[in-house]
Structure formats: C-alpha cells, structure tokens
mmCIF file with all atom_site columns, C-alpha atoms in Angstrom:
data_model
loop_
_atom_site.group_PDB
_atom_site.id
_atom_site.type_symbol
_atom_site.label_atom_id
_atom_site.label_alt_id
_atom_site.label_comp_id
_atom_site.label_asym_id
_atom_site.label_entity_id
_atom_site.label_seq_id
_atom_site.pdbx_PDB_ins_code
_atom_site.Cartn_x
_atom_site.Cartn_y
_atom_site.Cartn_z
_atom_site.occupancy
_atom_site.B_iso_or_equiv
_atom_site.pdbx_formal_charge
_atom_site.auth_seq_id
_atom_site.auth_comp_id
_atom_site.auth_asym_id
_atom_site.auth_atom_id
_atom_site.pdbx_PDB_model_num
ATOM 1   C CA . ILE G 1 1   ? -68.952 -3.636 144.903 1.00 54.00 ? 1487 ILE G CA 1
ATOM 2   C CA . ALA G 1 2   ? -68.309 0.075  144.521 1.00 72.00 ? 1488 ALA G CA 1
ATOM 3   C CA . GLY G 1 3   ? -68.328 2.198  147.661 1.00 92.00 ? 1489 GLY G CA 1
ATOM 4   C CA . ILE G 1 4   ? -70.587 1.150  150.515 1.00 96.00 ? 1490 ILE G CA 1
ATOM 5   C CA . THR G 1 5   ? -73.440 -1.312 150.389 1.00 96.00 ? 1491 THR G CA 1
ATOM 6   C CA . GLN G 1 6   ? -76.110 -1.942 152.997 1.00 98.00 ? 1492 GLN G CA 1
ATOM 7   C CA . ALA G 1 7   ? -78.586 -4.780 153.390 1.00 97.00 ? 1493 ALA G CA 1
ATOM 8   C CA . PRO G 1 8   ? -81.466 -5.087 153.575 1.00 97.00 ? 1494 PRO G CA 1
ATOM 9   C CA . THR G 1 9   ? -82.848 -2.039 151.756 1.00 97.00 ? 1495 THR G CA 1
ATOM 10  C CA . SER G 1 10  ? -85.910 -2.119 153.960 1.00 97.00 ? 1496 SER G CA 1
ATOM 11  C CA . GLN G 1 11  ? -87.373 -4.361 156.636 1.00 97.00 ? 1497 GLN G CA 1
ATOM 12  C CA . ILE G 1 12  ? -90.511 -4.651 158.716 1.00 97.00 ? 1498 ILE G CA 1
ATOM 13  C CA . LEU G 1 13  ? -89.787 -6.292 162.036 1.00 96.00 ? 1499 LEU G CA 1
ATOM 14  C CA . ALA G 1 14  ? -91.905 -7.436 164.956 1.00 97.00 ? 1500 ALA G CA 1
ATOM 15  C CA . ALA G 1 15  ? -91.027 -5.928 168.318 1.00 97.00 ? 1501 ALA G CA 1
ATOM 16  C CA . GLY G 1 16  ? -88.774 -8.164 170.373 1.00 97.00 ? 1502 GLY G CA 1
ATOM 17  C CA . ARG G 1 17  ? -87.075 -9.739 167.351 1.00 97.00 ? 1503 ARG G CA 1
ATOM 18  C CA . ARG G 1 18  ? -83.339 -9.647 166.777 1.00 97.00 ? 1504 ARG G CA 1
ATOM 19  C CA . MET G 1 19  ? -82.084 -7.975 163.611 1.00 97.00 ? 1505 MET G CA 1
ATOM 20  C CA . THR G 1 20  ? -78.681 -7.374 162.031 1.00 98.00 ? 1506 THR G CA 1
ATOM 21  C CA . LEU G 1 21  ? -78.155 -4.637 159.492 1.00 98.00 ? 1507 LEU G CA 1
ATOM 22  C CA . ARG G 1 22  ? -75.207 -5.300 157.231 1.00 98.00 ? 1508 ARG G CA 1
ATOM 23  C CA . CYS G 1 23  ? -72.685 -2.803 155.910 1.00 98.00 ? 1509 CYS G CA 1
ATOM 24  C CA . THR G 1 24  ? -69.725 -3.488 153.611 1.00 97.00 ? 1510 THR G CA 1
ATOM 25  C CA . GLN G 1 25  ? -67.248 -1.083 152.056 1.00 96.00 ? 1511 GLN G CA 1
ATOM 26  C CA . ASP G 1 26  ? -64.546 -1.736 149.490 1.00 94.00 ? 1512 ASP G CA 1
ATOM 27  C CA . MET G 1 27  ? -62.595 1.505  149.835 1.00 92.00 ? 1513 MET G CA 1
ATOM 28  C CA . ARG G 1 28  ? -60.292 0.172  152.569 1.00 92.00 ? 1514 ARG G CA 1
ATOM 29  C CA . HIS G 1 29  ? -61.384 2.981  154.861 1.00 93.00 ? 1515 HIS G CA 1
ATOM 30  C CA . ASN G 1 30  ? -60.296 2.601  158.455 1.00 93.00 ? 1516 ASN G CA 1
ATOM 31  C CA . ALA G 1 31  ? -63.222 4.441  160.054 1.00 94.00 ? 1517 ALA G CA 1
ATOM 32  C CA . MET G 1 32  ? -66.854 3.340  159.854 1.00 96.00 ? 1518 MET G CA 1
ATOM 33  C CA . TYR G 1 33  ? -70.030 4.717  161.402 1.00 97.00 ? 1519 TYR G CA 1
ATOM 34  C CA . TRP G 1 34  ? -73.679 3.884  161.978 1.00 98.00 ? 1520 TRP G CA 1
ATOM 35  C CA . TYR G 1 35  ? -76.249 6.684  162.049 1.00 98.00 ? 1521 TYR G CA 1
ATOM 36  C CA . ARG G 1 36  ? -79.987 6.815  162.381 1.00 98.00 ? 1522 ARG G CA 1
ATOM 37  C CA . GLN G 1 37  ? -81.996 9.541  160.702 1.00 97.00 ? 1523 GLN G CA 1
ATOM 38  C CA . ASP G 1 38  ? -85.426 10.535 161.972 1.00 95.00 ? 1524 ASP G CA 1
ATOM 39  C CA . LEU G 1 39  ? -87.739 13.194 160.600 1.00 88.00 ? 1525 LEU G CA 1
ATOM 40  C CA . GLY G 1 40  ? -86.943 16.613 162.030 1.00 83.00 ? 1526 GLY G CA 1
ATOM 41  C CA . LEU G 1 41  ? -83.740 15.444 163.634 1.00 86.00 ? 1527 LEU G CA 1
ATOM 42  C CA . GLY G 1 42  ? -80.198 15.442 162.364 1.00 85.00 ? 1528 GLY G CA 1
ATOM 43  C CA . LEU G 1 43  ? -78.229 12.298 161.745 1.00 93.00 ? 1529 LEU G CA 1
ATOM 44  C CA . ARG G 1 44  ? -77.406 10.770 165.120 1.00 95.00 ? 1530 ARG G CA 1
ATOM 45  C CA . LEU G 1 45  ? -74.356 8.597  165.640 1.00 95.00 ? 1531 LEU G CA 1
ATOM 46  C CA . ILE G 1 46  ? -75.089 5.179  167.119 1.00 97.00 ? 1532 ILE G CA 1
ATOM 47  C CA . HIS G 1 47  ? -71.684 3.494  167.098 1.00 97.00 ? 1533 HIS G CA 1
ATOM 48  C CA . TYR G 1 48  ? -68.406 3.983  165.317 1.00 96.00 ? 1534 TYR G CA 1
ATOM 49  C CA . SER G 1 49  ? -65.160 2.164  164.662 1.00 96.00 ? 1535 SER G CA 1
ATOM 50  C CA . ASN G 1 50  ? -61.871 3.949  164.054 1.00 92.00 ? 1536 ASN G CA 1
ATOM 51  C CA . THR G 1 51  ? -60.133 0.786  162.869 1.00 94.00 ? 1537 THR G CA 1
ATOM 52  C CA . ALA G 1 52  ? -60.706 -2.950 162.621 1.00 95.00 ? 1538 ALA G CA 1
ATOM 53  C CA . GLY G 1 53  ? -60.950 -4.513 166.077 1.00 95.00 ? 1539 GLY G CA 1
ATOM 54  C CA . THR G 1 54  ? -62.116 -1.364 167.866 1.00 96.00 ? 1540 THR G CA 1
ATOM 55  C CA . THR G 1 55  ? -65.559 0.163  168.374 1.00 97.00 ? 1541 THR G CA 1
ATOM 56  C CA . GLY G 1 56  ? -66.985 3.097  170.284 1.00 96.00 ? 1542 GLY G CA 1
ATOM 57  C CA . LYS G 1 57  ? -70.336 4.431  171.426 1.00 96.00 ? 1543 LYS G CA 1
ATOM 58  C CA . GLY G 1 58  ? -71.926 7.418  169.783 1.00 94.00 ? 1544 GLY G CA 1
ATOM 59  C CA . GLU G 1 59  ? -74.756 9.664  170.859 1.00 91.00 ? 1545 GLU G CA 1
ATOM 60  C CA . VAL G 1 60  ? -77.542 7.021  170.900 1.00 96.00 ? 1546 VAL G CA 1
ATOM 61  C CA . PRO G 1 61  ? -75.993 3.563  171.463 1.00 97.00 ? 1547 PRO G CA 1
ATOM 62  C CA . ASP G 1 62  ? -78.620 1.976  173.732 1.00 97.00 ? 1548 ASP G CA 1
ATOM 63  C CA . GLY G 1 63  ? -80.302 -1.078 172.234 1.00 97.00 ? 1549 GLY G CA 1
ATOM 64  C CA . TYR G 1 64  ? -77.628 -1.470 169.537 1.00 98.00 ? 1550 TYR G CA 1
ATOM 65  C CA . SER G 1 65  ? -74.355 -3.332 169.266 1.00 98.00 ? 1551 SER G CA 1
ATOM 66  C CA . VAL G 1 66  ? -71.645 -3.486 166.603 1.00 98.00 ? 1552 VAL G CA 1
ATOM 67  C CA . SER G 1 67  ? -68.573 -5.508 165.745 1.00 97.00 ? 1553 SER G CA 1
ATOM 68  C CA . ARG G 1 68  ? -65.611 -4.834 163.467 1.00 97.00 ? 1554 ARG G CA 1
ATOM 69  C CA . ALA G 1 69  ? -63.868 -8.109 162.744 1.00 97.00 ? 1555 ALA G CA 1
ATOM 70  C CA . ASN G 1 70  ? -62.222 -6.783 159.558 1.00 96.00 ? 1556 ASN G CA 1
ATOM 71  C CA . THR G 1 71  ? -61.792 -3.544 157.620 1.00 96.00 ? 1557 THR G CA 1
ATOM 72  C CA . ASP G 1 72  ? -64.662 -4.057 155.196 1.00 96.00 ? 1558 ASP G CA 1
ATOM 73  C CA . ASP G 1 73  ? -67.632 -5.081 157.361 1.00 97.00 ? 1559 ASP G CA 1
ATOM 74  C CA . PHE G 1 74  ? -69.429 -3.257 160.153 1.00 98.00 ? 1560 PHE G CA 1
ATOM 75  C CA . PRO G 1 75  ? -72.729 -4.941 161.102 1.00 98.00 ? 1561 PRO G CA 1
ATOM 76  C CA . LEU G 1 76  ? -75.241 -3.301 163.446 1.00 98.00 ? 1562 LEU G CA 1
ATOM 77  C CA . THR G 1 77  ? -77.384 -5.558 165.653 1.00 98.00 ? 1563 THR G CA 1
ATOM 78  C CA . LEU G 1 78  ? -80.635 -4.774 167.405 1.00 97.00 ? 1564 LEU G CA 1
ATOM 79  C CA . ALA G 1 79  ? -80.849 -7.437 170.106 1.00 95.00 ? 1565 ALA G CA 1
ATOM 80  C CA . SER G 1 80  ? -84.547 -6.959 170.844 1.00 97.00 ? 1566 SER G CA 1
ATOM 81  C CA . ALA G 1 81  ? -86.191 -4.393 168.560 1.00 97.00 ? 1567 ALA G CA 1
ATOM 82  C CA . VAL G 1 82  ? -88.591 -1.772 169.920 1.00 97.00 ? 1568 VAL G CA 1
ATOM 83  C CA . PRO G 1 83  ? -90.905 0.571  167.964 1.00 97.00 ? 1569 PRO G CA 1
ATOM 84  C CA . SER G 1 84  ? -88.721 3.606  168.816 1.00 97.00 ? 1570 SER G CA 1
ATOM 85  C CA . GLN G 1 85  ? -86.009 2.029  166.690 1.00 98.00 ? 1571 GLN G CA 1
ATOM 86  C CA . THR G 1 86  ? -88.118 2.623  163.592 1.00 97.00 ? 1572 THR G CA 1
ATOM 87  C CA . SER G 1 87  ? -85.846 4.817  161.493 1.00 97.00 ? 1573 SER G CA 1
ATOM 88  C CA . VAL G 1 88  ? -83.621 5.031  158.446 1.00 97.00 ? 1574 VAL G CA 1
ATOM 89  C CA . TYR G 1 89  ? -80.168 3.680  159.190 1.00 98.00 ? 1575 TYR G CA 1
ATOM 90  C CA . PHE G 1 90  ? -77.101 4.868  157.324 1.00 98.00 ? 1576 PHE G CA 1
ATOM 91  C CA . CYS G 1 91  ? -73.676 3.327  157.370 1.00 98.00 ? 1577 CYS G CA 1
ATOM 92  C CA . ALA G 1 92  ? -70.717 5.553  156.478 1.00 97.00 ? 1578 ALA G CA 1
ATOM 93  C CA . SER G 1 93  ? -66.969 5.295  156.169 1.00 96.00 ? 1579 SER G CA 1
ATOM 94  C CA . SER G 1 94  ? -64.021 7.647  156.011 1.00 93.00 ? 1580 SER G CA 1
ATOM 95  C CA . ASP G 1 95  ? -60.266 7.581  155.682 1.00 86.00 ? 1581 ASP G CA 1
ATOM 96  C CA . PRO G 1 96  ? -58.853 10.081 158.181 1.00 72.00 ? 1582 PRO G CA 1
ATOM 97  C CA . GLN G 1 97  ? -55.427 9.794  156.611 1.00 70.00 ? 1583 GLN G CA 1
ATOM 98  C CA . ALA G 1 98  ? -56.615 10.608 153.099 1.00 63.00 ? 1584 ALA G CA 1
ATOM 99  C CA . GLY G 1 99  ? -56.517 14.338 153.654 1.00 61.00 ? 1585 GLY G CA 1
ATOM 100 C CA . GLU G 1 100 ? -57.669 17.098 155.946 1.00 61.00 ? 1586 GLU G CA 1
ATOM 101 C CA . SER G 1 101 ? -61.351 16.889 155.100 1.00 67.00 ? 1587 SER G CA 1
ATOM 102 C CA . ASN G 1 102 ? -62.065 13.396 156.500 1.00 77.00 ? 1588 ASN G CA 1
ATOM 103 C CA . GLU G 1 103 ? -65.127 13.289 154.260 1.00 88.00 ? 1589 GLU G CA 1
ATOM 104 C CA . GLN G 1 104 ? -67.626 10.564 155.125 1.00 92.00 ? 1590 GLN G CA 1
ATOM 105 C CA . PHE G 1 105 ? -69.102 8.382  152.379 1.00 94.00 ? 1591 PHE G CA 1
ATOM 106 C CA . PHE G 1 106 ? -72.569 7.001  152.971 1.00 97.00 ? 1592 PHE G CA 1
ATOM 107 C CA . GLY G 1 107 ? -74.315 3.793  152.032 1.00 97.00 ? 1593 GLY G CA 1
ATOM 108 C CA . PRO G 1 108 ? -77.821 3.878  150.523 1.00 97.00 ? 1594 PRO G CA 1
ATOM 109 C CA . GLY G 1 109 ? -79.538 3.292  153.872 1.00 97.00 ? 1595 GLY G CA 1
ATOM 110 C CA . THR G 1 110 ? -81.840 0.713  155.433 1.00 98.00 ? 1596 THR G CA 1
ATOM 111 C CA . ARG G 1 111 ? -85.421 1.691  156.207 1.00 97.00 ? 1597 ARG G CA 1
ATOM 112 C CA . LEU G 1 112 ? -86.478 -0.236 159.316 1.00 98.00 ? 1598 LEU G CA 1
ATOM 113 C CA . THR G 1 113 ? -89.990 -0.388 160.717 1.00 97.00 ? 1599 THR G CA 1
ATOM 114 C CA . VAL G 1 114 ? -90.577 -2.041 164.085 1.00 97.00 ? 1600 VAL G CA 1
ATOM 115 C CA . LEU G 1 115 ? -94.197 -2.930 164.827 1.00 96.00 ? 1601 LEU G CA 1
ATOM 116 C CA . GLY W 2 1   ? -74.387 20.871 174.977 1.00 73.00 ? 1407 GLY W CA 1
ATOM 117 C CA . GLN W 2 2   ? -73.663 20.818 171.295 1.00 84.00 ? 1408 GLN W CA 1
ATOM 118 C CA . ASN W 2 3   ? -76.044 22.487 168.911 1.00 91.00 ? 1409 ASN W CA 1
ATOM 119 C CA . ILE W 2 4   ? -76.283 23.167 165.205 1.00 95.00 ? 1410 ILE W CA 1
ATOM 120 C CA . ASP W 2 5   ? -79.071 25.375 163.882 1.00 96.00 ? 1411 ASP W CA 1
ATOM 121 C CA . GLN W 2 6   ? -80.256 25.771 160.318 1.00 97.00 ? 1412 GLN W CA 1
ATOM 122 C CA . PRO W 2 7   ? -83.619 26.767 158.856 1.00 97.00 ? 1413 PRO W CA 1
ATOM 123 C CA . THR W 2 8   ? -86.089 23.940 158.431 1.00 96.00 ? 1414 THR W CA 1
ATOM 124 C CA . GLU W 2 9   ? -87.230 24.874 154.951 1.00 97.00 ? 1415 GLU W CA 1
ATOM 125 C CA . MET W 2 10  ? -86.514 27.446 152.233 1.00 98.00 ? 1416 MET W CA 1
ATOM 126 C CA . THR W 2 11  ? -88.087 28.172 148.869 1.00 98.00 ? 1417 THR W CA 1
ATOM 127 C CA . ALA W 2 12  ? -86.349 29.706 145.863 1.00 97.00 ? 1418 ALA W CA 1
ATOM 128 C CA . THR W 2 13  ? -86.911 30.198 142.162 1.00 97.00 ? 1419 THR W CA 1
ATOM 129 C CA . GLU W 2 14  ? -85.134 28.393 139.354 1.00 97.00 ? 1420 GLU W CA 1
ATOM 130 C CA . GLY W 2 15  ? -82.187 30.472 138.120 1.00 97.00 ? 1421 GLY W CA 1
ATOM 131 C CA . ALA W 2 16  ? -81.954 32.508 141.319 1.00 97.00 ? 1422 ALA W CA 1
ATOM 132 C CA . ILE W 2 17  ? -79.461 32.486 144.205 1.00 97.00 ? 1423 ILE W CA 1
ATOM 133 C CA . VAL W 2 18  ? -80.132 31.124 147.690 1.00 98.00 ? 1424 VAL W CA 1
ATOM 134 C CA . GLN W 2 19  ? -78.103 31.258 150.902 1.00 98.00 ? 1425 GLN W CA 1
ATOM 135 C CA . ILE W 2 20  ? -78.581 28.605 153.581 1.00 98.00 ? 1426 ILE W CA 1
ATOM 136 C CA . ASN W 2 21  ? -77.253 29.594 156.990 1.00 98.00 ? 1427 ASN W CA 1
ATOM 137 C CA . CYS W 2 22  ? -75.861 27.405 159.741 1.00 98.00 ? 1428 CYS W CA 1
ATOM 138 C CA . THR W 2 23  ? -74.845 28.417 163.264 1.00 98.00 ? 1429 THR W CA 1
ATOM 139 C CA . TYR W 2 24  ? -73.093 26.086 165.647 1.00 97.00 ? 1430 TYR W CA 1
ATOM 140 C CA . GLN W 2 25  ? -72.019 25.678 169.253 1.00 95.00 ? 1431 GLN W CA 1
ATOM 141 C CA . THR W 2 26  ? -69.804 22.635 169.686 1.00 92.00 ? 1432 THR W CA 1
ATOM 142 C CA . SER W 2 27  ? -67.115 21.322 171.992 1.00 88.00 ? 1433 SER W CA 1
ATOM 143 C CA . GLY W 2 28  ? -64.153 22.070 169.796 1.00 92.00 ? 1434 GLY W CA 1
ATOM 144 C CA . PHE W 2 29  ? -63.999 22.632 166.070 1.00 94.00 ? 1435 PHE W CA 1
ATOM 145 C CA . ASN W 2 30  ? -62.118 20.662 163.447 1.00 92.00 ? 1436 ASN W CA 1
ATOM 146 C CA . GLY W 2 31  ? -64.015 21.708 160.365 1.00 94.00 ? 1437 GLY W CA 1
ATOM 147 C CA . LEU W 2 32  ? -67.498 22.210 158.964 1.00 96.00 ? 1438 LEU W CA 1
ATOM 148 C CA . PHE W 2 33  ? -69.157 20.163 156.254 1.00 96.00 ? 1439 PHE W CA 1
ATOM 149 C CA . TRP W 2 34  ? -72.093 20.666 153.943 1.00 97.00 ? 1440 TRP W CA 1
ATOM 150 C CA . TYR W 2 35  ? -73.858 17.636 152.504 1.00 97.00 ? 1441 TYR W CA 1
ATOM 151 C CA . GLN W 2 36  ? -76.710 17.363 150.023 1.00 98.00 ? 1442 GLN W CA 1
ATOM 152 C CA . GLN W 2 37  ? -79.429 14.756 150.491 1.00 97.00 ? 1443 GLN W CA 1
ATOM 153 C CA . HIS W 2 38  ? -82.142 14.076 147.930 1.00 96.00 ? 1444 HIS W CA 1
ATOM 154 C CA . ALA W 2 39  ? -85.347 12.547 149.254 1.00 94.00 ? 1445 ALA W CA 1
ATOM 155 C CA . GLY W 2 40  ? -84.942 8.838  149.916 1.00 92.00 ? 1446 GLY W CA 1
ATOM 156 C CA . GLU W 2 41  ? -81.225 8.893  149.195 1.00 95.00 ? 1447 GLU W CA 1
ATOM 157 C CA . ALA W 2 42  ? -77.969 9.028  151.139 1.00 96.00 ? 1448 ALA W CA 1
ATOM 158 C CA . PRO W 2 43  ? -76.181 12.285 151.960 1.00 96.00 ? 1449 PRO W CA 1
ATOM 159 C CA . THR W 2 44  ? -73.406 13.255 149.546 1.00 95.00 ? 1450 THR W CA 1
ATOM 160 C CA . PHE W 2 45  ? -70.474 15.547 150.295 1.00 94.00 ? 1451 PHE W CA 1
ATOM 161 C CA . LEU W 2 46  ? -70.561 19.120 149.001 1.00 95.00 ? 1452 LEU W CA 1
ATOM 162 C CA . SER W 2 47  ? -67.913 21.123 150.842 1.00 95.00 ? 1453 SER W CA 1
ATOM 163 C CA . TYR W 2 48  ? -65.530 21.369 153.755 1.00 94.00 ? 1454 TYR W CA 1
ATOM 164 C CA . ASN W 2 49  ? -64.287 24.511 155.522 1.00 95.00 ? 1455 ASN W CA 1
ATOM 165 C CA . VAL W 2 50  ? -61.735 24.613 158.305 1.00 94.00 ? 1456 VAL W CA 1
ATOM 166 C CA . LEU W 2 51  ? -60.358 28.145 157.842 1.00 95.00 ? 1457 LEU W CA 1
ATOM 167 C CA . ASP W 2 52  ? -62.326 31.383 157.723 1.00 97.00 ? 1458 ASP W CA 1
ATOM 168 C CA . GLY W 2 53  ? -63.418 32.556 154.329 1.00 97.00 ? 1459 GLY W CA 1
ATOM 169 C CA . LEU W 2 54  ? -65.177 31.506 151.185 1.00 96.00 ? 1460 LEU W CA 1
ATOM 170 C CA . GLU W 2 55  ? -64.609 28.253 149.300 1.00 93.00 ? 1461 GLU W CA 1
ATOM 171 C CA . GLU W 2 56  ? -66.029 28.220 145.781 1.00 94.00 ? 1462 GLU W CA 1
ATOM 172 C CA . LYS W 2 57  ? -66.823 25.077 143.836 1.00 90.00 ? 1463 LYS W CA 1
ATOM 173 C CA . GLY W 2 58  ? -68.764 25.686 140.655 1.00 94.00 ? 1464 GLY W CA 1
ATOM 174 C CA . ARG W 2 59  ? -72.295 26.874 141.400 1.00 96.00 ? 1465 ARG W CA 1
ATOM 175 C CA . PHE W 2 60  ? -71.848 26.137 145.111 1.00 97.00 ? 1466 PHE W CA 1
ATOM 176 C CA . SER W 2 61  ? -69.833 28.182 147.612 1.00 97.00 ? 1467 SER W CA 1
ATOM 177 C CA . SER W 2 62  ? -69.410 27.763 151.348 1.00 97.00 ? 1468 SER W CA 1
ATOM 178 C CA . PHE W 2 63  ? -68.367 30.401 153.868 1.00 98.00 ? 1469 PHE W CA 1
ATOM 179 C CA . LEU W 2 64  ? -67.054 30.026 157.409 1.00 98.00 ? 1470 LEU W CA 1
ATOM 180 C CA . SER W 2 65  ? -66.544 32.414 160.307 1.00 98.00 ? 1471 SER W CA 1
ATOM 181 C CA . ARG W 2 66  ? -65.137 30.521 163.272 1.00 96.00 ? 1472 ARG W CA 1
ATOM 182 C CA . SER W 2 67  ? -65.299 33.519 165.624 1.00 95.00 ? 1473 SER W CA 1
ATOM 183 C CA . LYS W 2 68  ? -69.045 33.825 164.971 1.00 96.00 ? 1474 LYS W CA 1
ATOM 184 C CA . GLY W 2 69  ? -69.778 30.090 164.870 1.00 96.00 ? 1475 GLY W CA 1
ATOM 185 C CA . TYR W 2 70  ? -71.399 30.663 161.505 1.00 97.00 ? 1476 TYR W CA 1
ATOM 186 C CA . SER W 2 71  ? -71.380 29.208 158.014 1.00 98.00 ? 1477 SER W CA 1
ATOM 187 C CA . TYR W 2 72  ? -73.470 29.533 154.910 1.00 98.00 ? 1478 TYR W CA 1
ATOM 188 C CA . LEU W 2 73  ? -73.911 27.578 151.718 1.00 98.00 ? 1479 LEU W CA 1
ATOM 189 C CA . LEU W 2 74  ? -74.555 29.689 148.621 1.00 98.00 ? 1480 LEU W CA 1
ATOM 190 C CA . LEU W 2 75  ? -76.189 28.106 145.606 1.00 97.00 ? 1481 LEU W CA 1
ATOM 191 C CA . LYS W 2 76  ? -76.182 30.071 142.336 1.00 97.00 ? 1482 LYS W CA 1
ATOM 192 C CA . GLU W 2 77  ? -78.118 29.594 139.101 1.00 97.00 ? 1483 GLU W CA 1
ATOM 193 C CA . LEU W 2 78  ? -80.537 27.274 140.828 1.00 97.00 ? 1484 LEU W CA 1
ATOM 194 C CA . GLN W 2 79  ? -81.741 24.239 138.934 1.00 97.00 ? 1485 GLN W CA 1
ATOM 195 C CA . MET W 2 80  ? -84.715 22.014 139.672 1.00 97.00 ? 1486 MET W CA 1
ATOM 196 C CA . LYS W 2 81  ? -82.324 19.185 140.544 1.00 97.00 ? 1487 LYS W CA 1
ATOM 197 C CA . ASP W 2 82  ? -81.045 21.317 143.466 1.00 97.00 ? 1488 ASP W CA 1
ATOM 198 C CA . SER W 2 83  ? -84.290 20.568 145.292 1.00 97.00 ? 1489 SER W CA 1
ATOM 199 C CA . ALA W 2 84  ? -82.972 18.576 148.260 1.00 97.00 ? 1490 ALA W CA 1
ATOM 200 C CA . SER W 2 85  ? -82.099 18.836 151.915 1.00 97.00 ? 1491 SER W CA 1
ATOM 201 C CA . TYR W 2 86  ? -78.811 20.484 152.822 1.00 98.00 ? 1492 TYR W CA 1
ATOM 202 C CA . LEU W 2 87  ? -77.110 19.247 155.960 1.00 97.00 ? 1493 LEU W CA 1
ATOM 203 C CA . CYS W 2 88  ? -74.589 21.228 157.998 1.00 97.00 ? 1494 CYS W CA 1
ATOM 204 C CA . ALA W 2 89  ? -72.214 19.209 160.201 1.00 96.00 ? 1495 ALA W CA 1
ATOM 205 C CA . VAL W 2 90  ? -69.319 20.137 162.495 1.00 95.00 ? 1496 VAL W CA 1
ATOM 206 C CA . LEU W 2 91  ? -66.358 17.934 163.366 1.00 91.00 ? 1497 LEU W CA 1
ATOM 207 C CA . ASP W 2 92  ? -65.951 18.332 167.123 1.00 89.00 ? 1498 ASP W CA 1
ATOM 208 C CA . SER W 2 93  ? -62.941 17.957 169.413 1.00 88.00 ? 1499 SER W CA 1
ATOM 209 C CA . ASN W 2 94  ? -63.356 14.148 169.384 1.00 84.00 ? 1500 ASN W CA 1
ATOM 210 C CA . TYR W 2 95  ? -63.425 14.154 165.575 1.00 83.00 ? 1501 TYR W CA 1
ATOM 211 C CA . GLN W 2 96  ? -67.072 13.116 165.588 1.00 86.00 ? 1502 GLN W CA 1
ATOM 212 C CA . LEU W 2 97  ? -69.521 14.789 163.218 1.00 90.00 ? 1503 LEU W CA 1
ATOM 213 C CA . ILE W 2 98  ? -72.361 16.697 164.876 1.00 92.00 ? 1504 ILE W CA 1
ATOM 214 C CA . TRP W 2 99  ? -75.238 17.160 162.417 1.00 94.00 ? 1505 TRP W CA 1
ATOM 215 C CA . GLY W 2 100 ? -77.880 19.809 161.998 1.00 95.00 ? 1506 GLY W CA 1
ATOM 216 C CA . ALA W 2 101 ? -81.426 18.697 161.187 1.00 95.00 ? 1507 ALA W CA 1
ATOM 217 C CA . GLY W 2 102 ? -81.068 19.883 157.607 1.00 96.00 ? 1508 GLY W CA 1
ATOM 218 C CA . THR W 2 103 ? -82.687 22.555 155.454 1.00 97.00 ? 1509 THR W CA 1
ATOM 219 C CA . LYS W 2 104 ? -85.198 21.394 152.880 1.00 97.00 ? 1510 LYS W CA 1
ATOM 220 C CA . LEU W 2 105 ? -84.793 23.533 149.761 1.00 98.00 ? 1511 LEU W CA 1
ATOM 221 C CA . ILE W 2 106 ? -87.757 23.753 147.404 1.00 97.00 ? 1512 ILE W CA 1
ATOM 222 C CA . ILE W 2 107 ? -87.093 25.108 143.915 1.00 97.00 ? 1513 ILE W CA 1
ATOM 223 C CA . LYS W 2 108 ? -90.023 26.548 141.991 1.00 96.00 ? 1514 LYS W CA 1
ATOM 224 C CA . PRO W 2 109 ? -90.073 27.112 138.212 1.00 94.00 ? 1515 PRO W CA 1
#
C-alpha cells in the first residue's frame, strides 16, 4: 500500500441498505477525514478524526457514522442509504505535526449511487 | 457563515498565462490551499499560503492578501495537461478546511 486506498471504487446500492466505505492509509497520519463531492458544490466534510480513538462531526454528518479503532483505518458507514447520498466520497489524511502546511492527502474516491 | 468564491469555469490558450481568483469569508484563518483535480481523480496539493505575498513553484504561483480575503493562482506556459479543476480551500479557526466549488480550467490549442 502506498498512500491512501479506498474500497470499493464504485457501488450501486438500493435505498435502505447499509453500506461501509473503507479507507486505509499507510503514512501513519494522525488525522483522517471523509468528504463528499457533488457537482457544483465544494468538498463537504462529513466526519473527521484527529487521532485514533476520537472522531468528530463535520458539516454534513447526518446519515453517516465513522469509527477510528487504529491509526490506519477510518471506515464510513451509511446505516440506511438514501438517494441524496449519491455522491463521490473521498477519504483524506494529514499529519498536523509534519509542518505548517497540514497538507491533506486524498484517496482515489468511491463513486456511490443510491437508487 | 463561511464562504469561498471562485469562478465556475475559465478558458485559456496553450502557452498562455491564466489567473484564477478566490475570495473568502471564514471564521478565522490558518492558511489557504490550492489543489488541482483532474476529472475523475482525487485532488492533489499545489500550494499553501499563510502569509501575505507571492509563493512561486515552477510554472505555478499563488498569492495571498489576508486583509482583502483574496488569493489567486497563476499558471504560466499553459499545457494541455493543466486542463483540470482548481480548488481553493481555507483552514478555519477550528483547523478544518472550507472548500470552494472549484474552477474548471479548459485549455485550448
């Protein structure tokens, strides 16, 4: 693994189904993030985690949950998917102690369609 | 509320120069980022400004004026591969990134 990986690459899901999007990083970054990206809108933060064992809500957390059991993994769960959750989901990580820029590194994304 | 504005789309010619503007109103400021995103791909980091002035990195430069809530990304000697969306993002007082909707840059031969 090099950087951040996400799985699946894409998924079509029936409304009401439960779905977990996986995210794994091998850079030992403390901070991890989940964003959704919709056409015409900027990236919107769903949930974040500043360090293993802690999570926080972003701008659009409703309908989503996360966990951070260890440094490397940060799964995002949709408990009961709805069509408005159709989007491209990006996972990102950063190391706030690496330097002043706190640059975020992004995974390749998961394209989710809820029917 | 927090707001970041950038043009939706711009067109430029190969070999030319283009300036993409970004204005912001955020709760606090801890730096401004520019990212590049090719269609169907993840955003990748281009630049970071936290102090006023111009930061140059090869063909790309980024400028910041904190008093005006304004930044621009300058791309020189445009190449076809520069066709992408350019995302402006501000790190707010909670150290969360607030993102603009992005500027789609179209390069014509």
